[in-house]
Coordinates of N, CA and C in Angstrom, one line a residue:
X1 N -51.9 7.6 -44.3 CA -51.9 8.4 -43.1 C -50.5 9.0 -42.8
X2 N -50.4 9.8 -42.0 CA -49.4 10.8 -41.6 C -48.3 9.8 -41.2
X3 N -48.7 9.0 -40.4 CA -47.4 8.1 -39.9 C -47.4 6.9 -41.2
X4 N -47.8 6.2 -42.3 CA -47.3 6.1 -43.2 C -46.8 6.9 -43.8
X5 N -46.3 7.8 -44.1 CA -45.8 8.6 -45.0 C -44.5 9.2 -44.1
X6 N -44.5 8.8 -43.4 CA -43.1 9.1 -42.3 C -42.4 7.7 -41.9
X7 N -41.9 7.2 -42.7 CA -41.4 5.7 -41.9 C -40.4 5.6 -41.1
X8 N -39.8 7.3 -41.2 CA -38.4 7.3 -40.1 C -39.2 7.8 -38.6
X9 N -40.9 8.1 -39.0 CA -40.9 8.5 -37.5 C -40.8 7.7 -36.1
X10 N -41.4 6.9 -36.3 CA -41.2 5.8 -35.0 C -39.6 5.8 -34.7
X11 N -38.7 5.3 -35.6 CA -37.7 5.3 -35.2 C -37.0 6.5 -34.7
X12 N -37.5 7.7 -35.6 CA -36.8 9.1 -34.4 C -37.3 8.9 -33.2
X13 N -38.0 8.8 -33.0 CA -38.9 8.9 -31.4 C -38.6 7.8 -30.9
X14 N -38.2 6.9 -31.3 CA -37.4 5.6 -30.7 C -36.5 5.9 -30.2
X15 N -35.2 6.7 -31.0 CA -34.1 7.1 -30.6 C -34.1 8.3 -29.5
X16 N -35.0 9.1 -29.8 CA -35.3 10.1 -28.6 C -35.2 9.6 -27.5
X17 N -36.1 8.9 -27.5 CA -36.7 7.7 -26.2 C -35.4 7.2 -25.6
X18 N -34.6 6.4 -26.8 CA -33.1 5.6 -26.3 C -32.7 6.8 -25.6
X19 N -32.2 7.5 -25.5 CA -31.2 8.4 -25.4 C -31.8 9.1 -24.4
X20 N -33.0 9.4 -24.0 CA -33.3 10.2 -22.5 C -33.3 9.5 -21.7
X21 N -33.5 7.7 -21.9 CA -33.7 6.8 -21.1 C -32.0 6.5 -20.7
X22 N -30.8 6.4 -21.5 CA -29.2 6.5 -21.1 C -29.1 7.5 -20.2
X23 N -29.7 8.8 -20.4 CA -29.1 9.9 -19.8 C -29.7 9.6 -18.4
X24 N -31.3 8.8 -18.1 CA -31.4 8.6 -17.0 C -30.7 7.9 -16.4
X25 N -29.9 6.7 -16.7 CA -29.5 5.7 -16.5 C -27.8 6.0 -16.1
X26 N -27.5 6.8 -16.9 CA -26.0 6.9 -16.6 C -25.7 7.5 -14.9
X27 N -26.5 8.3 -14.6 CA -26.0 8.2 -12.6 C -26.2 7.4 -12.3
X28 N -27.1 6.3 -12.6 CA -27.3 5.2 -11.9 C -26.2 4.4 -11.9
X29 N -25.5 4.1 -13.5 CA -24.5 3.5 -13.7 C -23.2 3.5 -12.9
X30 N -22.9 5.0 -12.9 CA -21.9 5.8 -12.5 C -22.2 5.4 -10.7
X31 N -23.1 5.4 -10.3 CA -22.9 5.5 -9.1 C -23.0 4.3 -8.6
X32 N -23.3 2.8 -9.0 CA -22.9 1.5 -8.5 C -21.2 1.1 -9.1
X33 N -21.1 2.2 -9.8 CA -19.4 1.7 -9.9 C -18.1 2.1 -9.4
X34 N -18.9 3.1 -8.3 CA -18.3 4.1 -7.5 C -18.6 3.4 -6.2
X35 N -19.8 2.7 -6.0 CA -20.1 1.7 -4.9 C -19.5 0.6 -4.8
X36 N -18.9 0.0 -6.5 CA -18.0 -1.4 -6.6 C -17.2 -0.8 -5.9
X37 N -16.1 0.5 -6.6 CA -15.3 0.4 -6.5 C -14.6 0.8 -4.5
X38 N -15.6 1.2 -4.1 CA -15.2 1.2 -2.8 C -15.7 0.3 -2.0
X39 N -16.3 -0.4 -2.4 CA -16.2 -1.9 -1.6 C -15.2 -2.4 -2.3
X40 N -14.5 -2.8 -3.0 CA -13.0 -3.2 -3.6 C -12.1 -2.8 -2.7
X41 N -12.4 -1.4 -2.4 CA -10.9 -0.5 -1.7 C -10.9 -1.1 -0.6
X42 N -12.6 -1.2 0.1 CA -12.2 -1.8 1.6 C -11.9 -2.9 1.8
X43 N -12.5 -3.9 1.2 CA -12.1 -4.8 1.5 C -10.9 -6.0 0.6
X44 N -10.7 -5.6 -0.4 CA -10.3 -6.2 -1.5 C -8.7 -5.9 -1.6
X45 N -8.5 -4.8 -2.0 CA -7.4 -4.6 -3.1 C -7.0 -2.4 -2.8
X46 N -6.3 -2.0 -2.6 CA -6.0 -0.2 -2.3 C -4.8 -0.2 -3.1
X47 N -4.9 0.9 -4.2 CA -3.7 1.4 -4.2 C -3.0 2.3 -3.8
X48 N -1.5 2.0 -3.8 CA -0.5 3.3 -2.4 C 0.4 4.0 -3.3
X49 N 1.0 4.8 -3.0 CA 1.6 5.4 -4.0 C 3.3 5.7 -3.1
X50 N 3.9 5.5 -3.4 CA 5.0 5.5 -3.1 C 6.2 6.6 -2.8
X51 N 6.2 7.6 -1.7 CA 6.7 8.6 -1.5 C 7.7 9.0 -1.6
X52 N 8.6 7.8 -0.8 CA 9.6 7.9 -1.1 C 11.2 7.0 -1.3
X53 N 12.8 7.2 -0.5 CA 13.3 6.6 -1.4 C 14.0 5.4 -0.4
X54 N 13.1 5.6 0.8 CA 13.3 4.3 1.5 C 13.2 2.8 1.1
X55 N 12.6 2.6 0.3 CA 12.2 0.9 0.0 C 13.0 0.8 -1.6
X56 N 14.2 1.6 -2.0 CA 14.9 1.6 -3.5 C 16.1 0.4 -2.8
X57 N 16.4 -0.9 -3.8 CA 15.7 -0.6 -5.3 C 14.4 -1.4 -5.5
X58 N 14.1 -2.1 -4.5 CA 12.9 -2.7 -4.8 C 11.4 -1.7 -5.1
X59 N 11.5 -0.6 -4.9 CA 10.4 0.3 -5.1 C 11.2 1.4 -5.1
X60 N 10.8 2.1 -6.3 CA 11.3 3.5 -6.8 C 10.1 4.9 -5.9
X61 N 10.5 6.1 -6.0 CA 9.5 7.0 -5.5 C 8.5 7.3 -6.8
X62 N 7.4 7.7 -6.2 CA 6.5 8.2 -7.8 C 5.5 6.1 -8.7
X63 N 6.5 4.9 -7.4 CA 5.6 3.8 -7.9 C 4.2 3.5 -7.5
X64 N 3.3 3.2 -8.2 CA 2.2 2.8 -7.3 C 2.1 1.1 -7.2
X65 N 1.9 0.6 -5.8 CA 1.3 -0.9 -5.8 C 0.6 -1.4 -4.9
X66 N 0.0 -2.3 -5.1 CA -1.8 -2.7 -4.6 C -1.5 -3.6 -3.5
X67 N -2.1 -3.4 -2.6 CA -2.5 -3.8 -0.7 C -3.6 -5.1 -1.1
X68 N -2.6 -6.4 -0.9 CA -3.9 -7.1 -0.2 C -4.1 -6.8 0.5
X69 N -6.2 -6.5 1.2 CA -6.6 -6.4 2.3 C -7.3 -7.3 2.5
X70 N -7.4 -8.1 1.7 CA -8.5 -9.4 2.0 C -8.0 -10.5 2.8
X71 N -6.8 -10.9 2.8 CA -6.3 -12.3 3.4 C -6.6 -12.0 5.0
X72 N -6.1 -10.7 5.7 CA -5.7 -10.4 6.9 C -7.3 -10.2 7.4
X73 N -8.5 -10.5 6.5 CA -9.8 -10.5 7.4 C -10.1 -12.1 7.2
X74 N -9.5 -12.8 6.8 CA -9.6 -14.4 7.6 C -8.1 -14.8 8.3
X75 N -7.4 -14.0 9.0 CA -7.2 -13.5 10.3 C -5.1 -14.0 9.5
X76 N -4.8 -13.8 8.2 CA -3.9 -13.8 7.7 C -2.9 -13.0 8.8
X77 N -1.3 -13.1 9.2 CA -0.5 -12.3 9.6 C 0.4 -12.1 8.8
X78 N 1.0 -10.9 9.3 CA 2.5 -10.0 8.4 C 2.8 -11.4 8.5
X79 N 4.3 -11.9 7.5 CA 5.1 -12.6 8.2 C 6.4 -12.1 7.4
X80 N 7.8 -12.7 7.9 CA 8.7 -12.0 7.7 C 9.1 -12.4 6.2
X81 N 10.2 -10.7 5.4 CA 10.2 -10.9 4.5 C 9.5 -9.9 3.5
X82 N 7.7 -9.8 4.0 CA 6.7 -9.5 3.3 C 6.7 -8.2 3.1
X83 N 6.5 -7.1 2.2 CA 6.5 -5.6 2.2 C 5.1 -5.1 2.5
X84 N 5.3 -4.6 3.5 CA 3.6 -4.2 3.6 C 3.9 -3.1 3.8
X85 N 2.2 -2.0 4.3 CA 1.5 -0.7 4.2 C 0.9 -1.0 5.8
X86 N 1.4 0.1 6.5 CA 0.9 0.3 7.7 C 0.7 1.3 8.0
X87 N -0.3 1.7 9.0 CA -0.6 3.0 9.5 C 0.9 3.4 10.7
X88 N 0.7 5.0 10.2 CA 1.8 5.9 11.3 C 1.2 5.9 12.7
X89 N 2.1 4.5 13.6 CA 1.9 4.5 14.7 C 2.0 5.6 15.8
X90 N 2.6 6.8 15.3 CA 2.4 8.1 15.9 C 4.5 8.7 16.2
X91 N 4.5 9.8 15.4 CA 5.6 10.1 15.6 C 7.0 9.7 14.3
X92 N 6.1 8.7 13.6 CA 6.9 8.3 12.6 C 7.1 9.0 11.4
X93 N 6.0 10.0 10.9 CA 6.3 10.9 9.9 C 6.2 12.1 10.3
X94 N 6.1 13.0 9.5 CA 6.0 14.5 10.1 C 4.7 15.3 9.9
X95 N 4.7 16.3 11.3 CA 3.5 16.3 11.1 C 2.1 16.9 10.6
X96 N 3.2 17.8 9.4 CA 2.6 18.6 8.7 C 3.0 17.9 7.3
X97 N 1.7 17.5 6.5 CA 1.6 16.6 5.2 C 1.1 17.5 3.9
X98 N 1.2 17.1 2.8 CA 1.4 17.8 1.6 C -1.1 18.0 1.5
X99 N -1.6 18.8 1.8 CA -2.7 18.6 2.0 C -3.2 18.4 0.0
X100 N -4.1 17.1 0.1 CA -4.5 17.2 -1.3 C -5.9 17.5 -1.6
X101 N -6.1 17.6 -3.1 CA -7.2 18.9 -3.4 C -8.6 18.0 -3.1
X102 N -9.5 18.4 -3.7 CA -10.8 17.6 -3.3 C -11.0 16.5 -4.1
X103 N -10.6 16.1 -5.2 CA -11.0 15.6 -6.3 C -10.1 14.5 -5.8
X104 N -9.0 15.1 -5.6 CA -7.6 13.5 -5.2 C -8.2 13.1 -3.7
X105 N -9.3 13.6 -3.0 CA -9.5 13.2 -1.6 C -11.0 12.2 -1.9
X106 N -11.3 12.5 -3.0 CA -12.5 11.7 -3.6 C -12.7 10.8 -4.1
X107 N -11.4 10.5 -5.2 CA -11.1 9.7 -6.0 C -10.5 8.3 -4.9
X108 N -9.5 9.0 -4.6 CA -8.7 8.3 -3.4 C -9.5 7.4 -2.3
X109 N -10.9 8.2 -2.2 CA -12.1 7.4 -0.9 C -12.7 6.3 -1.6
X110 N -12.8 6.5 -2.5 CA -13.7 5.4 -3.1 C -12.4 4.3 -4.4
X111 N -11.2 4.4 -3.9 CA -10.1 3.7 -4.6 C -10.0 3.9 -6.0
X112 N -10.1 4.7 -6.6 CA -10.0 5.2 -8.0 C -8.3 5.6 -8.5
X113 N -8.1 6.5 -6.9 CA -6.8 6.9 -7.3 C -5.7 6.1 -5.9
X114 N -4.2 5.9 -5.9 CA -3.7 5.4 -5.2 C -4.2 6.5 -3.6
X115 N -3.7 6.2 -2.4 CA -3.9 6.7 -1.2 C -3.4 8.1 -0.9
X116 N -4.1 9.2 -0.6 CA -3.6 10.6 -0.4 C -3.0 10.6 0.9
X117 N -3.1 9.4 1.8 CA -3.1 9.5 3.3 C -1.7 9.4 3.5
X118 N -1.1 10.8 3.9 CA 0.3 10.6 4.1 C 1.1 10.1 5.3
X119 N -0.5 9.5 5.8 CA 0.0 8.6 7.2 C 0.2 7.2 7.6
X120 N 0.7 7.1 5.7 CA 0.8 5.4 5.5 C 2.0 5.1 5.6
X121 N 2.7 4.1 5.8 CA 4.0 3.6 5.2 C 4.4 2.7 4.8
X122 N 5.6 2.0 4.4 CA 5.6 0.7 3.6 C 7.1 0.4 3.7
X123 N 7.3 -0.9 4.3 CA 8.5 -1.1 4.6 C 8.9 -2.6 4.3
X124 N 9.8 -3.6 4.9 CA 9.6 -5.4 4.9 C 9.6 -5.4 5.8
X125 N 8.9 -6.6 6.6 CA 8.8 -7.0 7.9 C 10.3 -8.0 7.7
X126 N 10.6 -8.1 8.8 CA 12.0 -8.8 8.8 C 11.7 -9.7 10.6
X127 N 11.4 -9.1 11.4 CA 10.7 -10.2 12.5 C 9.4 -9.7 13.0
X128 N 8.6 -11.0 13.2 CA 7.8 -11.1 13.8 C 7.7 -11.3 14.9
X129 N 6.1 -11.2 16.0 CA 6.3 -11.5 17.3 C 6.8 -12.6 17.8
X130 N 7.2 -12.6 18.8 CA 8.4 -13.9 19.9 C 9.5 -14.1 19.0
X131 N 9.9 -13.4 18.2 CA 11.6 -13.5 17.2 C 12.5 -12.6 18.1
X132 N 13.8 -12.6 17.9 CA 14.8 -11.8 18.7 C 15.7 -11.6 17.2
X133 N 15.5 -10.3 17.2 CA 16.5 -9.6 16.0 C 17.5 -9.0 16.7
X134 N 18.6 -8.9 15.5 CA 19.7 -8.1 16.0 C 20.0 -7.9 14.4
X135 N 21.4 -6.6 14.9 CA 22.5 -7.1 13.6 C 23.8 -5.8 14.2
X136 N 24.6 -6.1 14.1 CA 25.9 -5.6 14.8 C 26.9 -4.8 13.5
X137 N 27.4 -4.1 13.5 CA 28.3 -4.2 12.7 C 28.4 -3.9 11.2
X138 N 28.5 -4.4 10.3 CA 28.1 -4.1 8.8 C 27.1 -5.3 8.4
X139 N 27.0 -6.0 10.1 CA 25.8 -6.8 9.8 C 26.3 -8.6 9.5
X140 N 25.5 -9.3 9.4 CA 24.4 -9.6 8.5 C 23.2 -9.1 9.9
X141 N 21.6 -9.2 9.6 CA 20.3 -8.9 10.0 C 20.5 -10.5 10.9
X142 N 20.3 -11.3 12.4 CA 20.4 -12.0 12.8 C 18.7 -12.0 13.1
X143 N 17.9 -13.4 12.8 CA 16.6 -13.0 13.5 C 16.7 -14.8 14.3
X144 N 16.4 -14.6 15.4 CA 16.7 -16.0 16.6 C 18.2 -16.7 16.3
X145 N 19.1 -16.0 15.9 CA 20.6 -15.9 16.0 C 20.6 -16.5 14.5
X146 N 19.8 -16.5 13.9 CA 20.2 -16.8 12.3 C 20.2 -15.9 11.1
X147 N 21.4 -15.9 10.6 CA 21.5 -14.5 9.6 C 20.8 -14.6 8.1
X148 N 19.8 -13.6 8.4 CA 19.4 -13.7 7.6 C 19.6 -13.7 5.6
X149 N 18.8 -14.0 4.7 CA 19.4 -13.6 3.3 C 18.8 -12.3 2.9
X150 N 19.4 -11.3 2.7 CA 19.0 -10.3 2.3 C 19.3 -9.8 1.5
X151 N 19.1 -10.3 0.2 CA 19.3 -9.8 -1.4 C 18.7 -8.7 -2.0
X152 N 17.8 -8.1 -1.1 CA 17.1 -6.9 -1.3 C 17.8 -5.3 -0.7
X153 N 18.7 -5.3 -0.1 CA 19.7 -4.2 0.8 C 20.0 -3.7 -0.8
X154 N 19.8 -2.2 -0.3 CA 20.3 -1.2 -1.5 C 21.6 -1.7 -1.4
X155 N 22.2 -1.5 -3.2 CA 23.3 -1.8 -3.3 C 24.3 -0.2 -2.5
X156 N 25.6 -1.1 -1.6 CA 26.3 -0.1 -1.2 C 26.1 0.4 0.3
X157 N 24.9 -0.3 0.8 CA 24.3 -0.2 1.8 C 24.4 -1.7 3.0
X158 N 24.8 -1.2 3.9 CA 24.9 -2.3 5.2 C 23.7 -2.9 5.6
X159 N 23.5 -4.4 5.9 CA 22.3 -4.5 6.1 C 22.0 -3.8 7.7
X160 N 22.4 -3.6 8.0 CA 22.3 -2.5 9.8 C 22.1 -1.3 9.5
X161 N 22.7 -0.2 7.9 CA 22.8 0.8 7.5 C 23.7 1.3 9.1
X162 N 23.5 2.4 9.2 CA 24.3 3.6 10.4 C 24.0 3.8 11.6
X163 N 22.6 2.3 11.9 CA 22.2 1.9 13.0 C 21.7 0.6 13.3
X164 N 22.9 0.3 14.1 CA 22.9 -1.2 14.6 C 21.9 -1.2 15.5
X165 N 21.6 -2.9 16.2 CA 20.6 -2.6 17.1 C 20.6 -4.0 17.4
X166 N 19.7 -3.9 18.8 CA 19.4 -5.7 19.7 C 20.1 -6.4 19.9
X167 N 20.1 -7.0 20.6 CA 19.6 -7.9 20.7 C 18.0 -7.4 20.9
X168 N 16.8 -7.6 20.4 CA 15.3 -6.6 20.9 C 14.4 -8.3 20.8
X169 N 13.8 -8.5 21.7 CA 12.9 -9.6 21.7 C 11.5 -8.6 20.9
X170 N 10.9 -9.3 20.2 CA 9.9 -8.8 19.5 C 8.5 -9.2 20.4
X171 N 7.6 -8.1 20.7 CA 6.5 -8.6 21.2 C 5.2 -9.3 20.5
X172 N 4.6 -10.2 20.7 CA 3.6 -10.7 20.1 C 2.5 -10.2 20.1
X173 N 2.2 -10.2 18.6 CA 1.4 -9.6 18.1 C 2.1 -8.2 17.5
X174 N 3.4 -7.8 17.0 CA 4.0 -6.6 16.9 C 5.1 -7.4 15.7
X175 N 5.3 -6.4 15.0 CA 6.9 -7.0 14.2 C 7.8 -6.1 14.1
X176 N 8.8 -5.9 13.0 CA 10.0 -5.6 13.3 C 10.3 -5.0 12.0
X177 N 10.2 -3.7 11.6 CA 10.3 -3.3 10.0 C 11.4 -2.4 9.5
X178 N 11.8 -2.7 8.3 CA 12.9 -2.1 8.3 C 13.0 -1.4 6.4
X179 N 13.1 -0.6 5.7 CA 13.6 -0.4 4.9 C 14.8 -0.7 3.5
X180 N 14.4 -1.2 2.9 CA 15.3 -1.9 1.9 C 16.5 -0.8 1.6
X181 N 16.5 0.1 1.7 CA 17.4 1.2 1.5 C 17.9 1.7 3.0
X182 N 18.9 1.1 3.6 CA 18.8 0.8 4.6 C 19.4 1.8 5.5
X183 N 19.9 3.0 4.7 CA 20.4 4.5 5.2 C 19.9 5.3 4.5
X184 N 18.4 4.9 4.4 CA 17.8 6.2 3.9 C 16.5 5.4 4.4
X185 N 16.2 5.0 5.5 CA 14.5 4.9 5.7 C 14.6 4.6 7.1
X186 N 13.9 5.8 7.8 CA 13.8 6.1 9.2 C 12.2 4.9 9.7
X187 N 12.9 3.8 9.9 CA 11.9 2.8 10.1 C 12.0 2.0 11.8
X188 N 11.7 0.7 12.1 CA 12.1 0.3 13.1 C 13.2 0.9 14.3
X189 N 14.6 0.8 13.5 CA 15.6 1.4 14.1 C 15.3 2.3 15.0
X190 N 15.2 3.6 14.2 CA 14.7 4.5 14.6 C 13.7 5.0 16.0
X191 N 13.0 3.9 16.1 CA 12.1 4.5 17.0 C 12.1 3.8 18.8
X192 N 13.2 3.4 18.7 CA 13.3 2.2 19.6 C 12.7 3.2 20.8
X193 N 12.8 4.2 20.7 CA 12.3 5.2 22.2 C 10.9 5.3 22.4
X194 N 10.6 5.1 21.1 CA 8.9 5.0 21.1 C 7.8 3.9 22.1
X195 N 6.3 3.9 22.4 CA 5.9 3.0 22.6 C 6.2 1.9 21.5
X196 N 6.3 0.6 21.8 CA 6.5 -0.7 21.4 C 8.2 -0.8 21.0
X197 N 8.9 0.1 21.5 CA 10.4 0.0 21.1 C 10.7 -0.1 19.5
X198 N 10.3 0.5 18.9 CA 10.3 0.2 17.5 C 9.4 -0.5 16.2
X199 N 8.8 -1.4 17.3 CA 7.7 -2.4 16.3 C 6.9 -1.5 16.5
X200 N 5.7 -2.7 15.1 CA 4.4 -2.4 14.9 C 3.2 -3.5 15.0
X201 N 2.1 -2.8 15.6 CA 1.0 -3.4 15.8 C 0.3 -4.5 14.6
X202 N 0.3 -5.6 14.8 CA 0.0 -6.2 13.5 C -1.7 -5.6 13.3
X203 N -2.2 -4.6 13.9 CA -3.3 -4.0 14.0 C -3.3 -2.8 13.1
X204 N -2.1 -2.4 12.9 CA -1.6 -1.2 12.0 C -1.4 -1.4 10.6
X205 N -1.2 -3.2 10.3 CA -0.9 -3.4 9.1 C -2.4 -3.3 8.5
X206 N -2.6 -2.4 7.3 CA -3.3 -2.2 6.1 C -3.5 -3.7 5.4
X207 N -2.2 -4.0 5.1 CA -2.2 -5.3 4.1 C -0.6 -5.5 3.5
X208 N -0.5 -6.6 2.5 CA 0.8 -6.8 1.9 C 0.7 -6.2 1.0
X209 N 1.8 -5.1 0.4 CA 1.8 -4.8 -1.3 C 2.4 -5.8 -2.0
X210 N 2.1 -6.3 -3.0 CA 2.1 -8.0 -4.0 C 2.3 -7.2 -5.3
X211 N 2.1 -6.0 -5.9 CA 2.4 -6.3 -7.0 C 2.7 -4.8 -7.4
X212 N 3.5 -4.2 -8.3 CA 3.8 -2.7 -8.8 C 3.3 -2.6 -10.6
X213 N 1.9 -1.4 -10.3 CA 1.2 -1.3 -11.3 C 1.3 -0.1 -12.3
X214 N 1.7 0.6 -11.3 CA 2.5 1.9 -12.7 C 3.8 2.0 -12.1
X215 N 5.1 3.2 -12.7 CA 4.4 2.7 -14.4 C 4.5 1.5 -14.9
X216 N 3.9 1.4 -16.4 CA 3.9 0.4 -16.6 C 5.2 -0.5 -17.0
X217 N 6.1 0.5 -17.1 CA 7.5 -0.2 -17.7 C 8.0 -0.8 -16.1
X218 N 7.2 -0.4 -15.1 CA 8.1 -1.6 -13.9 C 7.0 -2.1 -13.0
X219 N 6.6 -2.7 -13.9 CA 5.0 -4.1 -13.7 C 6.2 -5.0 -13.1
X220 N 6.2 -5.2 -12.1 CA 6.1 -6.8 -11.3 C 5.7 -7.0 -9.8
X221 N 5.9 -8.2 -9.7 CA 5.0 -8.7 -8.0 C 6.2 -8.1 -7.0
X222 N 6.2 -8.1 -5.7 CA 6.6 -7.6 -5.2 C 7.8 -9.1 -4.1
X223 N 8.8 -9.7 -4.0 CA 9.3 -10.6 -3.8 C 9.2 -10.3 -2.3
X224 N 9.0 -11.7 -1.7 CA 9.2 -11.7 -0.5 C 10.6 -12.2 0.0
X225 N 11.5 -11.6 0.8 CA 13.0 -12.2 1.0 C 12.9 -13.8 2.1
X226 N 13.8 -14.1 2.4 CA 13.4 -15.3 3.1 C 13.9 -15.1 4.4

């Protein structure tokens, strides 16, 4: 018979078969890994991308590194030390941002690519609420009149940088942030005119950055100071 005499037919039409049945299959694929990946972003793990050269040398501009967001939904807080990613409590950056294309606003929603949201920021917490910071002078950072170790201050830079400040009691539930590059990052200091006198809402904190993923030649965790 016709199909004896053809013994490759079943298997072409097998493979036909394979292969219309992938092509159905691949949106489906594609589209629960687009579903992982943004249940990851929200609740898991975001990556940030690093603007600029406020947080050198512990973070270069152009680094990307990953937000725990998980700890702080079983009710984890900043604590001092920690480098985290917070929302622009209003007035902190400027207010016209670099707008990105659709693909980086896509990729970005569903955590593929680091955060296009230029209304993030990333600083160390240095006090927390009911702490009383100061620092006078060329410094040292005083937080409840104890001076802090701050091994992380750009080299060449004051831990006060060009703006001393406080005695400032910290309100609870708010902290106290400051930039590692400490004459080049318009942070706490800076806003003391603001609502909260400078702090932030531990409501604004995103999460901790823990670890630097590109590039890859400066892979490490992210140290917390003491």
């Amino acid at each position: 018979m016709a199909g004896d005499d053809d013994p490759d037919g079943d298997e072409t039409g097998e493979g036909r078969r394979k292969g219309r049945s992938l092509w159905k299959e691949l949106p489906i694929l594609v589209g629960i890994a687009l579903v992982l990946a943004l249940v990851i972003k929200t609740f898991f793990v975001q990556a940030f991308s690093i603007p600029s050269d406020s947080m050198q040398n512990t973070l270069q501009p152009g680094d990307r590194v990953l937000v725990d967001k998980l700890t702080p939904w079983f009710g984890s807080k900043p604590q001092r030390g920690e480098v985290v990613v917070f929302r622009d409590p209003g007035g902190w950056l400027p207010e016209k941002a670099k707008e990105p294309n659709v693909v980086q606003k896509a990729l970005s929603f569903v955590g593929l690519m680091p955060s296009t949201d230029e209304k993030d920021l990333i600083k160390r917490v240095i006090a927390v609420g009911g702490d009383t910071v100061e620092c006078s002078g060329d410094g040292p950072v005083k937080v409840n009149g104890k001076a802090l170790d701050d091994p992380f201050v750009y080299p060449g830079n004051t831990p006060c940088g060009d703006r001393p400040f406080g005695p400032i009691k910290v309100p609870k539930g708010r902290i106290w942030v400051m930039g590692d590059h400490r004459q080049d990052s318009s942070d706490s200091r800076y806003h003391q005119d603001r609502p909260g006198g400078g702090t932030i809402s531990e409501d604004q904190v995103i999460g901790r950055a823990f670890v630097v993923v590109w590039p890859v030649t400066r892979w490490a965790t992210l140290p917390v100071s003491k």
